[in-house]
Amino acid sequence: MFWDKKIECMEREEIKELQLVKLQNTVKYAFDKIPYYHKKYSEYEVFPEDIQSLEDIEKLPFTTKDDLRQVYPFGMFAVSTDEIIEIHSSSGTTGKPVISGYTKKDIDNWSEILARGLTEWGVSSNDIVQNTNGYGLFTGGLGIHYGAQKIGATVVPISTGQTRRQIELMNDFESTCLIVTPSYGLYMGEVAKEEGFNLKDFGLNVIGFGSEAWTEEMRKRLEETFGVPAYNIYGLTEMMGPGVGVECSKQNGLHIAEDYYYPEIIDSSSGKHLPEGTHGELVLTNIEREGMPVIRFRTKDITALDYNPCDCGRTFCRMERITGRTDDMIKVKGVAVFPSQIEKALLKISEIEPHYQVIVSRPGNLDEIEVKVETAPELFSDDVRELMNIRNKIADHIKNEVGIKVKVTLVEPKTIPRSTAKAVRVIDKRNLH
């Protein structure tokens, strides 16, 4: 299914021509309207007229989250606040929150992008979309909401939490599309089982998931739990919210809305551009945003881009699922470890539940990683030999995946904290500051 086949199936040269025009307009607009960009570009001695090709974007300096925080709250707005009709923000857990402002045109564009993405999964005006993403300042809830309404689908704006109520309503309303984080989806499966529900008997047709890192093994668990296909969606507050990239039915990468976003992959250390297919840090530029265009934003997300046409017929480039973040990498004993690697190893083992925490500590002079893992209820017993065998199996799987030995602790079912939003996977107890 297509929402706008003409746009989604443009020839690559058409896409590049459109992107160049929009990029040139955006750089001039930002230079003229946003003091931050006017000052920064002037300092770097790069000006709008210097952007004569898409490659010329590399002349422009990057924008980081710290840059956005420095102009908090409204210093990145290209219009006056009376033209901003909606504001969202990041959580601000690691400093000042990042503010994102939207004009009426921006909201219309965001709705269009999400309508396009949801249609990729087969969602139509006949569907009932149960949206467990958080509403309020978080972009996940309202972004999906606008896209589903644009299509004409019925939205159940239940937001996060109320898990038993979520399951009851999903059954009563015969919701056909569930929007959820992977960890919360699995928690819903646990609660449904406790309440005597079989989720596979519900009217669900599709799951859309995002907001946290995931592995193919996690997707498979989700699909097994609900008995329907699960598709990834990617976005970030700084760019607008969810919809930057959305998976199609082929589940082979997320199509980036290239008529709204210009993607690059860079080496996170040097900042140098990397060729197609190479893994590196994703950098994004709004090329059609009125209220708050952000240019060359360093996402810290690690992925790769594929510009080959997809089997679904779409020609927009595809980004691989995020394999980690440059800032969630744990350096232990000189080895770079990503939580997603540990998850991948754990989800290959049937005797355990997909709930875990990684605890990094430095009891002496050496770093240690402890992985706490829940066992399946039927296997948590007094049989010490059986539990030791499972623990050793987990340790071997993790060592094969990450290259170093870790301490594995088995814990009772339901003792790892659950989250209705993003799961807290890593607790770093080292004092590295």
Short mmCIF file of C-alpha atoms in Angstrom, two decimals:
data_model
loop_
_atom_site.label_atom_id
_atom_site.label_comp_id
_atom_site.label_asym_id
_atom_site.label_seq_id
_atom_site.Cartn_x
_atom_site.Cartn_y
_atom_site.Cartn_z
CA MET A 1 0.00 0.00 0.00
CA PHE A 2 1.12 3.55 -0.76
CA TRP A 3 -0.05 6.85 0.69
CA ASP A 4 1.55 8.94 -2.06
CA LYS A 5 3.05 6.59 -4.66
CA LYS A 6 4.27 9.40 -6.90
CA ILE A 7 6.49 10.81 -4.14
CA GLU A 8 7.49 7.49 -2.56
CA CYS A 9 8.63 6.00 -5.89
CA MET A 10 10.51 8.96 -7.38
CA GLU A 11 13.64 8.25 -9.41
CA ARG A 12 16.89 8.77 -7.48
CA GLU A 13 17.89 11.74 -9.64
CA GLU A 14 14.52 13.38 -8.97
CA ILE A 15 15.01 12.89 -5.25
CA LYS A 16 18.47 14.48 -5.36
CA GLU A 17 17.24 17.45 -7.39
CA LEU A 18 14.39 18.03 -4.94
CA GLN A 19 16.72 17.68 -1.95
CA LEU A 20 19.21 20.20 -3.33
CA VAL A 21 16.55 22.86 -3.89
CA LYS A 22 15.13 22.29 -0.40
CA LEU A 23 18.59 22.22 1.21
CA GLN A 24 19.58 25.51 -0.42
CA ASN A 25 16.32 27.11 0.69
CA THR A 26 16.70 25.75 4.23
CA VAL A 27 20.28 26.95 4.68
CA LYS A 28 19.38 30.46 3.49
CA TYR A 29 16.23 30.48 5.63
CA ALA A 30 18.14 29.40 8.74
CA PHE A 31 20.95 31.87 8.06
CA ASP A 32 18.47 34.73 7.69
CA LYS A 33 16.03 33.81 10.45
CA ILE A 34 17.99 32.08 13.24
CA PRO A 35 20.72 34.14 14.97
CA TYR A 36 22.48 30.93 16.10
CA TYR A 37 23.04 29.75 12.52
CA HIS A 38 23.86 33.24 11.25
CA LYS A 39 26.59 33.59 13.86
CA LYS A 40 27.95 30.06 13.52
CA TYR A 41 28.09 30.03 9.72
CA SER A 42 29.68 33.48 9.68
CA GLU A 43 32.35 32.23 12.09
CA TYR A 44 33.03 29.24 9.81
CA GLU A 45 32.99 31.57 6.79
CA VAL A 46 30.41 29.46 4.99
CA PHE A 47 27.34 31.13 3.49
CA PRO A 48 24.12 30.04 1.76
CA GLU A 49 25.52 30.73 -1.73
CA ASP A 50 28.30 28.18 -1.03
CA ILE A 51 25.78 25.33 -1.18
CA GLN A 52 25.81 24.48 -4.91
CA SER A 53 25.55 20.67 -4.58
CA LEU A 54 24.35 18.13 -2.01
CA GLU A 55 27.99 17.34 -1.25
CA ASP A 56 28.50 20.96 -0.22
CA ILE A 57 26.52 20.23 2.95
CA GLU A 58 29.82 18.93 4.33
CA LYS A 59 31.06 22.54 4.41
CA LEU A 60 28.53 23.29 7.15
CA PRO A 61 29.35 22.66 10.82
CA PHE A 62 27.41 20.08 12.78
CA THR A 63 24.63 20.90 15.23
CA THR A 64 24.66 18.98 18.52
CA LYS A 65 22.28 18.56 21.41
CA ASP A 66 24.52 20.86 23.46
CA ASP A 67 24.12 23.56 20.80
CA LEU A 68 20.34 23.30 21.11
CA ARG A 69 20.54 23.48 24.89
CA GLN A 70 22.65 26.65 24.73
CA VAL A 71 19.79 28.52 23.04
CA TYR A 72 17.09 27.13 25.36
CA PRO A 73 14.19 27.65 25.20
CA PHE A 74 13.28 29.34 21.91
CA GLY A 75 16.61 30.39 20.40
CA MET A 76 16.32 27.88 17.52
CA PHE A 77 12.93 29.11 16.36
CA ALA A 78 12.90 30.65 12.89
CA VAL A 79 9.53 32.30 13.51
CA SER A 80 8.01 34.29 16.34
CA THR A 81 6.25 32.35 19.11
CA ASP A 82 2.84 33.55 17.92
CA GLU A 83 3.36 31.35 14.82
CA ILE A 84 4.33 28.32 16.92
CA ILE A 85 1.20 26.30 17.66
CA GLU A 86 2.81 23.37 19.49
CA ILE A 87 5.91 22.70 21.57
CA HIS A 88 7.51 19.39 22.50
CA SER A 89 10.70 18.67 24.41
CA SER A 90 13.11 15.95 25.39
CA SER A 91 13.11 14.67 28.96
CA GLY A 92 16.08 16.80 30.02
CA THR A 93 17.45 13.97 32.16
CA THR A 94 21.05 14.79 31.18
CA GLY A 95 20.76 18.57 31.24
CA LYS A 96 18.48 21.27 29.91
CA PRO A 97 15.73 19.75 27.73
CA VAL A 98 15.78 20.22 23.98
CA ILE A 99 12.77 22.20 22.79
CA SER A 100 11.05 21.51 19.48
CA GLY A 101 8.61 24.07 18.04
CA TYR A 102 6.00 23.51 15.30
CA THR A 103 4.00 25.80 13.06
CA LYS A 104 0.68 24.75 11.52
CA LYS A 105 2.54 23.81 8.34
CA ASP A 106 5.00 21.66 10.35
CA ILE A 107 2.16 19.75 11.99
CA ASP A 108 0.57 19.19 8.58
CA ASN A 109 3.89 17.89 7.24
CA TRP A 110 4.42 15.66 10.28
CA SER A 111 0.93 14.22 9.80
CA GLU A 112 1.72 13.54 6.14
CA ILE A 113 4.99 11.77 6.98
CA LEU A 114 3.31 9.53 9.57
CA ALA A 115 0.32 8.82 7.32
CA ARG A 116 2.82 7.63 4.73
CA GLY A 117 4.64 5.48 7.28
CA LEU A 118 1.54 3.85 8.77
CA THR A 119 0.27 3.07 5.28
CA GLU A 120 3.49 1.10 4.70
CA TRP A 121 2.20 -1.37 7.31
CA GLY A 122 -1.20 -1.65 5.68
CA VAL A 123 -3.00 0.69 8.12
CA SER A 124 -6.05 2.36 6.55
CA SER A 125 -9.19 4.26 7.51
CA ASN A 126 -10.72 0.93 8.55
CA ASP A 127 -8.21 0.43 11.38
CA ILE A 128 -8.35 1.07 15.11
CA VAL A 129 -4.94 2.25 16.29
CA GLN A 130 -4.20 1.74 20.00
CA ASN A 131 -1.43 4.18 20.79
CA THR A 132 0.47 3.33 24.00
CA ASN A 133 3.18 5.93 23.29
CA GLY A 134 3.32 8.73 25.82
CA TYR A 135 1.37 11.89 25.02
CA GLY A 136 2.34 15.31 26.35
CA LEU A 137 5.81 16.74 25.71
CA PHE A 138 7.10 13.42 24.34
CA THR A 139 6.74 13.43 20.53
CA GLY A 140 5.91 9.72 20.19
CA GLY A 141 2.26 9.90 21.17
CA LEU A 142 1.01 12.87 19.17
CA GLY A 143 3.16 12.11 16.11
CA ILE A 144 1.49 8.72 15.64
CA HIS A 145 -1.86 10.28 16.57
CA TYR A 146 -1.67 12.90 13.80
CA GLY A 147 -0.61 10.36 11.17
CA ALA A 148 -3.36 7.90 12.03
CA GLN A 149 -5.98 10.64 11.99
CA LYS A 150 -4.67 11.89 8.63
CA ILE A 151 -5.35 8.42 7.22
CA GLY A 152 -8.80 8.43 8.81
CA ALA A 153 -8.11 5.59 11.23
CA THR A 154 -9.73 5.50 14.67
CA VAL A 155 -7.21 6.37 17.38
CA VAL A 156 -7.34 5.07 20.95
CA PRO A 157 -5.06 7.61 22.72
CA ILE A 158 -4.51 5.51 25.83
CA SER A 159 -0.84 6.50 26.30
CA THR A 160 1.46 4.59 28.67
CA GLY A 161 0.61 2.54 31.72
CA GLN A 162 -2.73 1.07 32.81
CA THR A 163 -1.52 -2.26 31.43
CA ARG A 164 -4.52 -4.39 32.40
CA ARG A 165 -6.82 -1.69 31.04
CA GLN A 166 -4.75 -1.61 27.84
CA ILE A 167 -5.33 -5.31 27.31
CA GLU A 168 -9.05 -5.15 28.14
CA LEU A 169 -9.61 -2.27 25.73
CA MET A 170 -7.55 -3.91 23.01
CA ASN A 171 -9.87 -6.90 23.31
CA ASP A 172 -13.11 -4.93 23.68
CA PHE A 173 -12.39 -2.44 20.89
CA GLU A 174 -10.84 -5.08 18.63
CA SER A 175 -7.86 -2.79 18.05
CA THR A 176 -6.10 -3.72 14.82
CA CYS A 177 -2.83 -1.78 15.22
CA LEU A 178 -0.80 -1.49 18.43
CA ILE A 179 1.90 1.16 18.87
CA VAL A 180 4.31 0.19 21.64
CA THR A 181 7.92 0.09 22.80
CA PRO A 182 9.41 -3.42 22.49
CA SER A 183 9.96 -3.84 26.24
CA TYR A 184 6.44 -2.65 27.08
CA GLY A 185 4.95 -4.93 24.44
CA LEU A 186 6.59 -7.93 26.09
CA TYR A 187 5.35 -6.76 29.49
CA MET A 188 1.83 -6.54 28.07
CA GLY A 189 2.26 -10.15 26.99
CA GLU A 190 3.16 -11.14 30.56
CA VAL A 191 0.15 -9.37 32.04
CA ALA A 192 -2.21 -10.77 29.39
CA LYS A 193 -1.08 -14.28 30.28
CA GLU A 194 -1.68 -13.61 33.99
CA GLU A 195 -5.18 -12.34 33.20
CA GLY A 196 -6.00 -15.42 31.15
CA PHE A 197 -5.96 -13.70 27.73
CA ASN A 198 -4.42 -15.14 24.60
CA LEU A 199 -3.24 -12.13 22.61
CA LYS A 200 -3.25 -14.17 19.42
CA ASP A 201 -7.04 -14.40 19.68
CA PHE A 202 -7.41 -10.61 19.58
CA GLY A 203 -8.19 -8.68 16.39
CA LEU A 204 -4.68 -7.27 16.04
CA ASN A 205 -3.15 -7.13 12.54
CA VAL A 206 0.08 -5.22 13.08
CA ILE A 207 2.45 -3.76 15.68
CA GLY A 208 4.46 -0.57 15.25
CA PHE A 209 7.33 -0.24 17.69
CA GLY A 210 10.13 2.18 18.43
CA SER A 211 11.62 4.57 21.02
CA GLU A 212 14.31 2.16 22.23
CA ALA A 213 17.10 -0.01 20.86
CA TRP A 214 16.09 -3.49 19.69
CA THR A 215 17.40 -6.61 18.04
CA GLU A 216 15.88 -9.00 15.50
CA GLU A 217 15.52 -11.47 18.37
CA MET A 218 13.43 -8.90 20.27
CA ARG A 219 11.24 -8.39 17.20
CA LYS A 220 10.70 -12.15 16.95
CA ARG A 221 9.66 -12.31 20.61
CA LEU A 222 7.17 -9.50 20.01
CA GLU A 223 5.75 -11.23 16.94
CA GLU A 224 5.50 -14.56 18.79
CA THR A 225 3.77 -12.88 21.75
CA PHE A 226 1.08 -11.16 19.64
CA GLY A 227 1.01 -13.42 16.58
CA VAL A 228 1.31 -10.50 14.10
CA PRO A 229 4.15 -8.75 12.22
CA ALA A 230 5.99 -5.94 14.02
CA TYR A 231 7.51 -2.95 12.19
CA ASN A 232 10.02 -0.43 13.44
CA ILE A 233 9.60 3.33 13.41
CA TYR A 234 12.38 5.86 14.06
CA GLY A 235 12.45 9.51 14.95
CA LEU A 236 13.79 12.05 17.39
CA THR A 237 12.53 15.20 19.05
CA GLU A 238 15.14 17.42 17.41
CA MET A 239 13.99 16.49 13.90
CA MET A 240 10.23 16.58 14.60
CA GLY A 241 9.52 13.22 16.19
CA PRO A 242 8.67 9.72 14.92
CA GLY A 243 8.48 9.21 11.17
CA VAL A 244 12.00 10.08 10.06
CA GLY A 245 12.29 6.41 9.08
CA VAL A 246 9.62 3.69 8.92
CA GLU A 247 9.89 0.03 7.97
CA CYS A 248 7.80 -1.33 5.12
CA SER A 249 6.33 -4.83 4.91
CA LYS A 250 9.69 -6.23 3.72
CA GLN A 251 11.26 -5.56 7.16
CA ASN A 252 14.54 -4.79 5.44
CA GLY A 253 15.42 -1.32 6.70
CA LEU A 254 13.50 1.86 7.46
CA HIS A 255 12.59 4.15 4.57
CA ILE A 256 13.74 7.69 5.35
CA ALA A 257 11.33 10.42 4.24
CA GLU A 258 13.98 11.95 2.00
CA ASP A 259 11.76 14.78 0.82
CA TYR A 260 11.74 16.06 4.42
CA TYR A 261 15.09 14.84 5.79
CA TYR A 262 18.58 14.67 4.31
CA PRO A 263 20.59 11.83 5.89
CA GLU A 264 24.37 11.40 6.12
CA ILE A 265 26.63 8.82 7.74
CA ILE A 266 29.85 10.06 9.35
CA ASP A 267 32.76 8.66 11.29
CA SER A 268 31.88 9.74 14.83
CA SER A 269 35.52 10.41 15.73
CA SER A 270 36.67 12.40 12.71
CA GLY A 271 33.32 13.77 11.49
CA LYS A 272 34.24 12.66 7.97
CA HIS A 273 31.59 11.48 5.53
CA LEU A 274 31.38 7.69 5.08
CA PRO A 275 30.34 5.88 1.87
CA GLU A 276 27.02 4.09 1.33
CA GLY A 277 26.68 0.85 3.25
CA THR A 278 29.28 1.79 5.88
CA HIS A 279 28.22 1.84 9.53
CA GLY A 280 28.66 5.12 11.32
CA GLU A 281 26.82 7.93 13.07
CA LEU A 282 23.61 9.18 11.48
CA VAL A 283 23.44 12.93 10.80
CA LEU A 284 20.10 14.46 9.81
CA THR A 285 18.98 17.77 8.31
CA ASN A 286 15.44 19.13 8.14
CA ILE A 287 14.97 20.27 4.55
CA GLU A 288 11.37 21.37 4.92
CA ARG A 289 10.61 22.72 8.34
CA GLU A 290 9.22 26.14 9.05
CA GLY A 291 9.29 26.59 12.82
CA MET A 292 12.66 25.12 13.68
CA PRO A 293 14.93 23.77 10.93
CA VAL A 294 17.89 21.86 12.37
CA ILE A 295 20.87 21.41 10.07
CA ARG A 296 23.42 18.57 10.24
CA PHE A 297 22.23 17.27 13.61
CA ARG A 298 24.44 14.57 15.12
CA THR A 299 22.00 11.92 16.32
CA LYS A 300 24.65 9.67 17.96
CA ASP A 301 22.72 6.71 16.51
CA ILE A 302 24.78 4.09 14.67
CA THR A 303 23.42 2.75 11.40
CA ALA A 304 24.12 2.42 7.65
CA LEU A 305 22.22 3.62 4.56
CA ASP A 306 21.14 1.62 1.49
CA TYR A 307 20.12 3.57 -1.63
CA ASN A 308 19.03 0.57 -3.71
CA PRO A 309 15.29 0.47 -4.52
CA CYS A 310 13.32 -1.71 -2.11
CA ASP A 311 11.35 -4.78 -3.18
CA CYS A 312 8.24 -2.92 -1.97
CA GLY A 313 8.69 -0.46 -4.86
CA ARG A 314 9.74 2.53 -2.75
CA THR A 315 12.89 4.38 -3.77
CA PHE A 316 13.64 6.40 -0.62
CA CYS A 317 16.86 5.17 0.98
CA ARG A 318 16.68 2.72 3.85
CA MET A 319 18.51 2.92 7.14
CA GLU A 320 19.41 -0.24 9.00
CA ARG A 321 17.99 -0.64 12.49
CA ILE A 322 20.01 1.28 15.08
CA THR A 323 22.70 -1.04 16.43
CA GLY A 324 23.76 1.28 19.24
CA ARG A 325 24.56 4.84 20.16
CA THR A 326 27.92 6.49 20.34
CA ASP A 327 27.00 7.52 23.91
CA ASP A 328 25.63 4.16 25.16
CA MET A 329 28.76 2.25 24.28
CA ILE A 330 30.34 0.75 27.41
CA LYS A 331 34.13 0.57 27.27
CA VAL A 332 35.23 -2.30 29.51
CA LYS A 333 38.78 -3.71 29.59
CA GLY A 334 39.45 -1.86 26.35
CA VAL A 335 36.53 -3.55 24.58
CA ALA A 336 33.55 -1.61 23.21
CA VAL A 337 30.30 -3.26 24.33
CA PHE A 338 26.79 -2.22 23.27
CA PRO A 339 23.69 -3.28 25.24
CA SER A 340 22.16 -4.51 21.97
CA GLN A 341 24.92 -7.13 21.71
CA ILE A 342 24.04 -8.50 25.12
CA GLU A 343 20.34 -8.52 24.27
CA LYS A 344 21.02 -10.39 21.05
CA ALA A 345 22.86 -13.11 23.00
CA LEU A 346 20.18 -13.37 25.69
CA LEU A 347 17.26 -13.66 23.30
CA LYS A 348 18.78 -16.76 21.71
CA ILE A 349 18.22 -18.64 24.98
CA SER A 350 14.74 -20.05 25.50
CA GLU A 351 15.07 -20.76 29.23
CA ILE A 352 15.12 -17.09 30.20
CA GLU A 353 12.76 -14.13 29.97
CA PRO A 354 13.69 -11.06 27.84
CA HIS A 355 14.14 -8.90 30.93
CA TYR A 356 17.64 -7.99 31.99
CA GLN A 357 19.89 -5.29 33.36
CA VAL A 358 23.56 -4.63 32.71
CA ILE A 359 25.45 -3.30 35.73
CA VAL A 360 28.93 -1.86 35.17
CA SER A 361 31.11 -1.33 38.23
CA ARG A 362 34.73 -0.82 39.22
CA PRO A 363 35.22 -2.54 42.59
CA GLY A 364 39.00 -2.12 42.39
CA ASN A 365 41.06 -0.96 39.45
CA LEU A 366 39.30 -3.12 36.87
CA ASP A 367 35.87 -2.72 35.30
CA GLU A 368 33.33 -5.50 35.72
CA ILE A 369 30.06 -6.21 33.92
CA GLU A 370 27.27 -8.05 35.69
CA VAL A 371 24.22 -9.11 33.71
CA LYS A 372 21.12 -9.79 35.78
CA VAL A 373 18.64 -12.00 33.93
CA GLU A 374 15.21 -13.30 34.82
CA THR A 375 14.60 -17.01 34.36
CA ALA A 376 11.30 -18.36 33.07
CA PRO A 377 8.87 -19.04 35.97
CA GLU A 378 8.76 -22.78 35.32
CA LEU A 379 12.56 -23.04 35.49
CA PHE A 380 13.24 -21.04 38.63
CA SER A 381 13.63 -23.85 41.14
CA ASP A 382 15.87 -25.23 43.82
CA ASP A 383 17.74 -27.38 41.32
CA VAL A 384 21.11 -25.67 41.68
CA ARG A 385 22.76 -27.74 38.95
CA GLU A 386 20.11 -26.78 36.40
CA LEU A 387 20.38 -23.09 37.27
CA MET A 388 24.18 -23.21 37.05
CA ASN A 389 23.96 -24.82 33.61
CA ILE A 390 21.64 -22.05 32.40
CA ARG A 391 23.90 -19.37 33.91
CA ASN A 392 26.98 -20.85 32.22
CA LYS A 393 25.10 -21.08 28.92
CA ILE A 394 24.18 -17.39 29.15
CA ALA A 395 27.76 -16.41 30.00
CA ASP A 396 29.09 -18.37 27.01
CA HIS A 397 26.55 -16.79 24.62
CA ILE A 398 27.45 -13.29 25.82
CA LYS A 399 31.20 -13.93 25.61
CA ASN A 400 30.78 -15.19 22.03
CA GLU A 401 28.87 -12.03 21.14
CA VAL A 402 30.91 -9.31 22.89
CA GLY A 403 34.32 -10.96 23.25
CA ILE A 404 34.76 -10.65 27.02
CA LYS A 405 33.65 -12.65 30.04
CA VAL A 406 30.85 -11.20 32.17
CA LYS A 407 29.31 -12.16 35.48
CA VAL A 408 25.79 -13.56 35.09
CA THR A 409 23.28 -13.48 37.93
CA LEU A 410 19.96 -15.28 37.60
CA VAL A 411 17.09 -13.59 39.41
CA GLU A 412 13.52 -14.60 40.12
CA PRO A 413 10.76 -13.84 37.62
CA LYS A 414 9.42 -10.28 37.73
CA THR A 415 12.24 -8.83 39.84
CA ILE A 416 13.74 -6.67 37.07
CA PRO A 417 11.85 -3.32 37.05
CA ARG A 418 9.37 -2.93 34.18
CA SER A 419 8.91 0.29 32.26
CA THR A 420 5.95 1.60 30.29
CA ALA A 421 8.31 3.81 28.28
CA LYS A 422 11.98 3.28 27.47
CA ALA A 423 13.50 0.40 29.43
CA VAL A 424 16.54 1.21 31.61
CA ARG A 425 18.98 -1.47 30.52
CA VAL A 426 22.35 -0.17 31.74
CA ILE A 427 23.33 0.99 35.22
CA ASP A 428 26.86 2.36 35.28
CA LYS A 429 28.13 2.56 38.87
CA ARG A 430 31.62 3.69 37.88
CA ASN A 431 32.57 7.24 38.77
CA LEU A 432 33.99 8.26 35.39
CA HIS A 433 33.59 12.02 35.71
#
